[in-house]
Amino acid sequence: MSNLLISAFADEYADSFEEQLHALRGFGIGHIEIRHLDGKNISLLGENEVKEARTMLDAFGIKASAVGSPLGKIKLDGDLSSHMETARRVFESANILGAGFIRIFSFYAPDGKNITDMRGEALGALEELVLLAREHGVTLCHENEAKIYGDIPSRCKELLDHFGGELKCVFDMGNFVLEGVDPYPEAYELLREYIAYFHVKDALAAGAIVPAGKGEAKIKEILSAHRGYAKEDFFVSLEPHLQTFSGLNALVGRSFKNPYQYEDQKAAFSDAVNKFKELI
C-alpha cells in the first residue's frame, strides 16, 4: 500500500516566504507547492530570486513538491505567445527549485463563446505547453476548475487521453463538488489512472469552502482508495481556501463566503492542517 506525502500552498498562511517555511516546519510538513513568494507569483520571479528561494528551501529542509503555476488560466484568444514565454520561465524556475510537477489549467473561452465548443483550440494550446515541458523535463498536471475546458471529469479525461499519459491530473475534489459533480466514486474512478497528486480542499455544493472532512468532497474515501491503487507514494497538497490570501481573487476568480470564520489567515490555515491530520 502506498503512503501519502503532505505538501501545502503555504502562501495561504503568510505572504512572507520565510514565514511560510517556518510554518511548514512547525506543522511537520516537509514539502511545499510554491505559488506566491513574498506576495509575488512564481511566474514573475527572476532567476536570482528563484535561486534565493531554493537556498531558503534547503536551509529549512523543505522540498518543492510542485509549482502551482497560473499557466492555462487565460482566454484562448489572449496572447498565447507571451504565455508560452511565461511557461518557459516557470519551467526553468521549477528545475532550479527541484519541482518535477507543474500545476496548469486548460484555458478559458473568449468573450461570447462557450469553452465546451473549443476542444480543438484548448488542445492546441495545451500541446504547446506539453512540448515545452518535455524540453525542460517537467510534468504538467491539469487541475479541474470552473469555466476552463477541463472543469468536469469527462472533459478532463478527454484531455488526459489525448496526451496518452504525458499530461497528468491534479485531482481537486473540492472543485468537483462546486461543479455539482460527485468526486467519489464517479470522478475518481474515471481519472485515477492519470492522477499524479491531489489538491485537498473540502466544499459544500451550495458554494462554501470548509475544512477537510466538513464538506461533501469525500476526501477520506478518495485518499483511502488511492492508497490501495497507487504503486508509489503520492502527494496531497493542502489548498484549503478558508480565508482570503494574497492573489486569491486573481487565481480563483472569486472569493468564498464561508460558514467557518477565522481571526486571520494564519488561524484558518492552522485549522485546515489540524482538521486534515485528524481526518487521515
PDB file of N, CA and C in Angstrom, residues 81-138:
ATOM      1  N   SER A  81       1.501  33.554 -27.317  1.00  0.00           N
ATOM      2  CA  SER A  81       2.949  33.587 -27.500  1.00  0.00           C
ATOM      3  C   SER A  81       3.636  34.071 -26.225  1.00  0.00           C
ATOM      4  N   SER A  82       3.131  35.137 -25.659  1.00  0.00           N
ATOM      5  CA  SER A  82       3.678  35.650 -24.407  1.00  0.00           C
ATOM      6  C   SER A  82       3.478  34.642 -23.285  1.00  0.00           C
ATOM      7  N   HIS A  83       2.340  33.961 -23.314  1.00  0.00           N
ATOM      8  CA  HIS A  83       2.036  32.958 -22.281  1.00  0.00           C
ATOM      9  C   HIS A  83       3.046  31.813 -22.331  1.00  0.00           C
ATOM     10  N   MET A  84       3.474  31.440 -23.534  1.00  0.00           N
ATOM     11  CA  MET A  84       4.461  30.363 -23.661  1.00  0.00           C
ATOM     12  C   MET A  84       5.823  30.814 -23.142  1.00  0.00           C
ATOM     13  N   GLU A  85       6.129  32.087 -23.285  1.00  0.00           N
ATOM     14  CA  GLU A  85       7.372  32.595 -22.704  1.00  0.00           C
ATOM     15  C   GLU A  85       7.295  32.567 -21.179  1.00  0.00           C
ATOM     16  N   THR A  86       6.128  32.871 -20.643  1.00  0.00           N
ATOM     17  CA  THR A  86       5.926  32.743 -19.199  1.00  0.00           C
ATOM     18  C   THR A  86       6.112  31.294 -18.773  1.00  0.00           C
ATOM     19  N   ALA A  87       5.570  30.374 -19.589  1.00  0.00           N
ATOM     20  CA  ALA A  87       5.710  28.953 -19.286  1.00  0.00           C
ATOM     21  C   ALA A  87       7.177  28.543 -19.257  1.00  0.00           C
ATOM     22  N   ARG A  88       7.940  29.018 -20.220  1.00  0.00           N
ATOM     23  CA  ARG A  88       9.371  28.682 -20.252  1.00  0.00           C
ATOM     24  C   ARG A  88      10.060  29.144 -18.959  1.00  0.00           C
ATOM     25  N   ARG A  89       9.717  30.346 -18.515  1.00  0.00           N
ATOM     26  CA  ARG A  89      10.309  30.872 -17.281  1.00  0.00           C
ATOM     27  C   ARG A  89       9.887  30.024 -16.077  1.00  0.00           C
ATOM     28  N   VAL A  90       8.621  29.611 -16.040  1.00  0.00           N
ATOM     29  CA  VAL A  90       8.127  28.773 -14.944  1.00  0.00           C
ATOM     30  C   VAL A  90       8.852  27.425 -14.933  1.00  0.00           C
ATOM     31  N   PHE A  91       9.045  26.840 -16.097  1.00  0.00           N
ATOM     32  CA  PHE A  91       9.698  25.533 -16.159  1.00  0.00           C
ATOM     33  C   PHE A  91      11.162  25.635 -15.734  1.00  0.00           C
ATOM     34  N   GLU A  92      11.825  26.710 -16.130  1.00  0.00           N
ATOM     35  CA  GLU A  92      13.206  26.931 -15.703  1.00  0.00           C
ATOM     36  C   GLU A  92      13.270  27.111 -14.185  1.00  0.00           C
ATOM     37  N   SER A  93      12.297  27.827 -13.643  1.00  0.00           N
ATOM     38  CA  SER A  93      12.239  28.025 -12.191  1.00  0.00           C
ATOM     39  C   SER A  93      12.009  26.698 -11.476  1.00  0.00           C
ATOM     40  N   ALA A  94      11.133  25.873 -12.033  1.00  0.00           N
ATOM     41  CA  ALA A  94      10.839  24.575 -11.428  1.00  0.00           C
ATOM     42  C   ALA A  94      12.099  23.717 -11.351  1.00  0.00           C
ATOM     43  N   ASN A  95      12.912  23.763 -12.386  1.00  0.00           N
ATOM     44  CA  ASN A  95      14.143  22.981 -12.377  1.00  0.00           C
ATOM     45  C   ASN A  95      15.104  23.476 -11.300  1.00  0.00           C
ATOM     46  N   ILE A  96      15.184  24.784 -11.113  1.00  0.00           N
ATOM     47  CA  ILE A  96      16.035  25.330 -10.052  1.00  0.00           C
ATOM     48  C   ILE A  96      15.513  24.897  -8.679  1.00  0.00           C
ATOM     49  N   LEU A  97      14.207  24.901  -8.532  1.00  0.00           N
ATOM     50  CA  LEU A  97      13.582  24.575  -7.242  1.00  0.00           C
ATOM     51  C   LEU A  97      13.516  23.072  -6.969  1.00  0.00           C
ATOM     52  N   GLY A  98      13.760  22.264  -7.992  1.00  0.00           N
ATOM     53  CA  GLY A  98      13.683  20.818  -7.821  1.00  0.00           C
ATOM     54  C   GLY A  98      12.272  20.279  -7.818  1.00  0.00           C
ATOM     55  N   ALA A  99      11.365  21.000  -8.458  1.00  0.00           N
ATOM     56  CA  ALA A  99       9.952  20.585  -8.527  1.00  0.00           C
ATOM     57  C   ALA A  99       9.672  19.939  -9.877  1.00  0.00           C
ATOM     58  N   GLY A 100       9.297  18.678  -9.869  1.00  0.00           N
ATOM     59  CA  GLY A 100       9.046  17.977 -11.122  1.00  0.00           C
ATOM     60  C   GLY A 100       7.649  18.168 -11.670  1.00  0.00           C
ATOM     61  N   PHE A 101       6.695  18.555 -10.813  1.00  0.00           N
ATOM     62  CA  PHE A 101       5.306  18.733 -11.217  1.00  0.00           C
ATOM     63  C   PHE A 101       4.983  20.224 -11.374  1.00  0.00           C
ATOM     64  N   ILE A 102       4.223  20.541 -12.433  1.00  0.00           N
ATOM     65  CA  ILE A 102       3.743  21.907 -12.655  1.00  0.00           C
ATOM     66  C   ILE A 102       2.226  21.855 -12.781  1.00  0.00           C
ATOM     67  N   ARG A 103       1.520  22.517 -11.863  1.00  0.00           N
ATOM     68  CA  ARG A 103       0.051  22.598 -11.955  1.00  0.00           C
ATOM     69  C   ARG A 103      -0.322  23.585 -13.069  1.00  0.00           C
ATOM     70  N   ILE A 104      -1.234  23.143 -13.957  1.00  0.00           N
ATOM     71  CA  ILE A 104      -1.720  24.013 -15.031  1.00  0.00           C
ATOM     72  C   ILE A 104      -3.234  23.891 -15.154  1.00  0.00           C
ATOM     73  N   PHE A 105      -3.801  24.723 -16.059  1.00  0.00           N
ATOM     74  CA  PHE A 105      -5.236  24.717 -16.347  1.00  0.00           C
ATOM     75  C   PHE A 105      -5.441  24.576 -17.853  1.00  0.00           C
ATOM     76  N   SER A 106      -6.698  24.500 -18.286  1.00  0.00           N
ATOM     77  CA  SER A 106      -6.974  24.234 -19.700  1.00  0.00           C
ATOM     78  C   SER A 106      -7.755  25.357 -20.395  1.00  0.00           C
ATOM     79  N   PHE A 107      -7.493  26.585 -19.980  1.00  0.00           N
ATOM     80  CA  PHE A 107      -7.894  27.799 -20.696  1.00  0.00           C
ATOM     81  C   PHE A 107      -9.390  28.135 -20.605  1.00  0.00           C
ATOM     82  N   TYR A 108      -9.624  29.439 -20.735  1.00  0.00           N
ATOM     83  CA  TYR A 108     -10.982  29.994 -20.754  1.00  0.00           C
ATOM     84  C   TYR A 108     -11.390  30.311 -22.185  1.00  0.00           C
ATOM     85  N   ALA A 109     -12.694  30.386 -22.391  1.00  0.00           N
ATOM     86  CA  ALA A 109     -13.220  30.764 -23.704  1.00  0.00           C
ATOM     87  C   ALA A 109     -13.110  32.277 -23.907  1.00  0.00           C
ATOM     88  N   PRO A 110     -12.942  32.723 -25.136  1.00  0.00           N
ATOM     89  CA  PRO A 110     -13.035  34.161 -25.428  1.00  0.00           C
ATOM     90  C   PRO A 110     -14.433  34.667 -25.084  1.00  0.00           C
ATOM     91  N   ASP A 111     -14.544  35.959 -24.909  1.00  0.00           N
ATOM     92  CA  ASP A 111     -15.848  36.558 -24.602  1.00  0.00           C
ATOM     93  C   ASP A 111     -16.872  36.183 -25.670  1.00  0.00           C
ATOM     94  N   GLY A 112     -18.050  35.793 -25.216  1.00  0.00           N
ATOM     95  CA  GLY A 112     -19.140  35.476 -26.140  1.00  0.00           C
ATOM     96  C   GLY A 112     -19.114  34.060 -26.679  1.00  0.00           C
ATOM     97  N   LYS A 113     -18.103  33.263 -26.262  1.00  0.00           N
ATOM     98  CA  LYS A 113     -18.023  31.875 -26.746  1.00  0.00           C
ATOM     99  C   LYS A 113     -18.121  30.913 -25.573  1.00  0.00           C
ATOM    100  N   ASN A 114     -18.450  29.662 -25.900  1.00  0.00           N
ATOM    101  CA  ASN A 114     -18.586  28.622 -24.889  1.00  0.00           C
ATOM    102  C   ASN A 114     -17.364  27.720 -24.938  1.00  0.00           C
ATOM    103  N   ILE A 115     -16.722  27.519 -23.816  1.00  0.00           N
ATOM    104  CA  ILE A 115     -15.492  26.725 -23.787  1.00  0.00           C
ATOM    105  C   ILE A 115     -15.730  25.287 -24.237  1.00  0.00           C
ATOM    106  N   THR A 116     -16.930  24.776 -24.054  1.00  0.00           N
ATOM    107  CA  THR A 116     -17.208  23.399 -24.465  1.00  0.00           C
ATOM    108  C   THR A 116     -17.177  23.233 -25.981  1.00  0.00           C
ATOM    109  N   ASP A 117     -17.267  24.337 -26.711  1.00  0.00           N
ATOM    110  CA  ASP A 117     -17.205  24.298 -28.172  1.00  0.00           C
ATOM    111  C   ASP A 117     -15.783  24.495 -28.689  1.00  0.00           C
ATOM    112  N   MET A 118     -14.802  24.566 -27.789  1.00  0.00           N
ATOM    113  CA  MET A 118     -13.447  24.936 -28.185  1.00  0.00           C
ATOM    114  C   MET A 118     -12.421  23.859 -27.830  1.00  0.00           C
ATOM    115  N   ARG A 119     -12.839  22.615 -28.002  1.00  0.00           N
ATOM    116  CA  ARG A 119     -11.946  21.493 -27.682  1.00  0.00           C
ATOM    117  C   ARG A 119     -10.647  21.570 -28.472  1.00  0.00           C
ATOM    118  N   GLY A 120     -10.743  21.803 -29.769  1.00  0.00           N
ATOM    119  CA  GLY A 120      -9.555  21.841 -30.613  1.00  0.00           C
ATOM    120  C   GLY A 120      -8.593  22.939 -30.220  1.00  0.00           C
ATOM    121  N   GLU A 121      -9.136  24.112 -29.937  1.00  0.00           N
ATOM    122  CA  GLU A 121      -8.291  25.240 -29.547  1.00  0.00           C
ATOM    123  C   GLU A 121      -7.608  24.982 -28.198  1.00  0.00           C
ATOM    124  N   ALA A 122      -8.370  24.405 -27.261  1.00  0.00           N
ATOM    125  CA  ALA A 122      -7.785  24.100 -25.948  1.00  0.00           C
ATOM    126  C   ALA A 122      -6.672  23.061 -26.075  1.00  0.00           C
ATOM    127  N   LEU A 123      -6.915  22.033 -26.874  1.00  0.00           N
ATOM    128  CA  LEU A 123      -5.889  21.010 -27.074  1.00  0.00           C
ATOM    129  C   LEU A 123      -4.651  21.584 -27.755  1.00  0.00           C
ATOM    130  N   GLY A 124      -4.863  22.460 -28.723  1.00  0.00           N
ATOM    131  CA  GLY A 124      -3.738  23.061 -29.425  1.00  0.00           C
ATOM    132  C   GLY A 124      -2.837  23.857 -28.491  1.00  0.00           C
ATOM    133  N   ALA A 125      -3.456  24.635 -27.611  1.00  0.00           N
ATOM    134  CA  ALA A 125      -2.677  25.426 -26.649  1.00  0.00           C
ATOM    135  C   ALA A 125      -1.973  24.521 -25.647  1.00  0.00           C
ATOM    136  N   LEU A 126      -2.655  23.469 -25.206  1.00  0.00           N
ATOM    137  CA  LEU A 126      -2.040  22.533 -24.274  1.00  0.00           C
ATOM    138  C   LEU A 126      -0.870  21.788 -24.920  1.00  0.00           C
ATOM    139  N   GLU A 127      -1.010  21.479 -26.221  1.00  0.00           N
ATOM    140  CA  GLU A 127       0.073  20.789 -26.916  1.00  0.00           C
ATOM    141  C   GLU A 127       1.355  21.614 -26.888  1.00  0.00           C
ATOM    142  N   GLU A 128       1.222  22.927 -27.051  1.00  0.00           N
ATOM    143  CA  GLU A 128       2.402  23.790 -26.981  1.00  0.00           C
ATOM    144  C   GLU A 128       3.045  23.722 -25.595  1.00  0.00           C
ATOM    145  N   LEU A 129       2.217  23.727 -24.560  1.00  0.00           N
ATOM    146  CA  LEU A 129       2.743  23.637 -23.200  1.00  0.00           C
ATOM    147  C   LEU A 129       3.421  22.294 -22.950  1.00  0.00           C
ATOM    148  N   VAL A 130       2.799  21.222 -23.423  1.00  0.00           N
ATOM    149  CA  VAL A 130       3.358  19.880 -23.208  1.00  0.00           C
ATOM    150  C   VAL A 130       4.709  19.735 -23.910  1.00  0.00           C
ATOM    151  N   LEU A 131       4.807  20.235 -25.126  1.00  0.00           N
ATOM    152  CA  LEU A 131       6.078  20.157 -25.855  1.00  0.00           C
ATOM    153  C   LEU A 131       7.173  20.929 -25.136  1.00  0.00           C
ATOM    154  N   LEU A 132       6.831  22.104 -24.634  1.00  0.00           N
ATOM    155  CA  LEU A 132       7.802  22.924 -23.928  1.00  0.00           C
ATOM    156  C   LEU A 132       8.214  22.259 -22.612  1.00  0.00           C
ATOM    157  N   ALA A 133       7.238  21.667 -21.936  1.00  0.00           N
ATOM    158  CA  ALA A 133       7.539  20.966 -20.679  1.00  0.00           C
ATOM    159  C   ALA A 133       8.469  19.782 -20.931  1.00  0.00           C
ATOM    160  N   ARG A 134       8.275  19.104 -22.051  1.00  0.00           N
ATOM    161  CA  ARG A 134       9.130  17.964 -22.406  1.00  0.00           C
ATOM    162  C   ARG A 134      10.578  18.411 -22.545  1.00  0.00           C
ATOM    163  N   GLU A 135      10.789  19.572 -23.146  1.00  0.00           N
ATOM    164  CA  GLU A 135      12.147  20.102 -23.311  1.00  0.00           C
ATOM    165  C   GLU A 135      12.825  20.345 -21.963  1.00  0.00           C
ATOM    166  N   HIS A 136      12.027  20.699 -20.955  1.00  0.00           N
ATOM    167  CA  HIS A 136      12.578  21.045 -19.643  1.00  0.00           C
ATOM    168  C   HIS A 136      12.515  19.891 -18.645  1.00  0.00           C
ATOM    169  N   GLY A 137      11.988  18.760 -19.061  1.00  0.00           N
ATOM    170  CA  GLY A 137      11.965  17.591 -18.186  1.00  0.00           C
ATOM    171  C   GLY A 137      11.038  17.707 -17.003  1.00  0.00           C
ATOM    172  N   VAL A 138       9.937  18.458 -17.162  1.00  0.00           N
ATOM    173  CA  VAL A 138       8.961  18.586 -16.088  1.00  0.00           C
ATOM    174  C   VAL A 138       7.627  17.981 -16.544  1.00  0.00           C
TER     175      VAL A 138
END
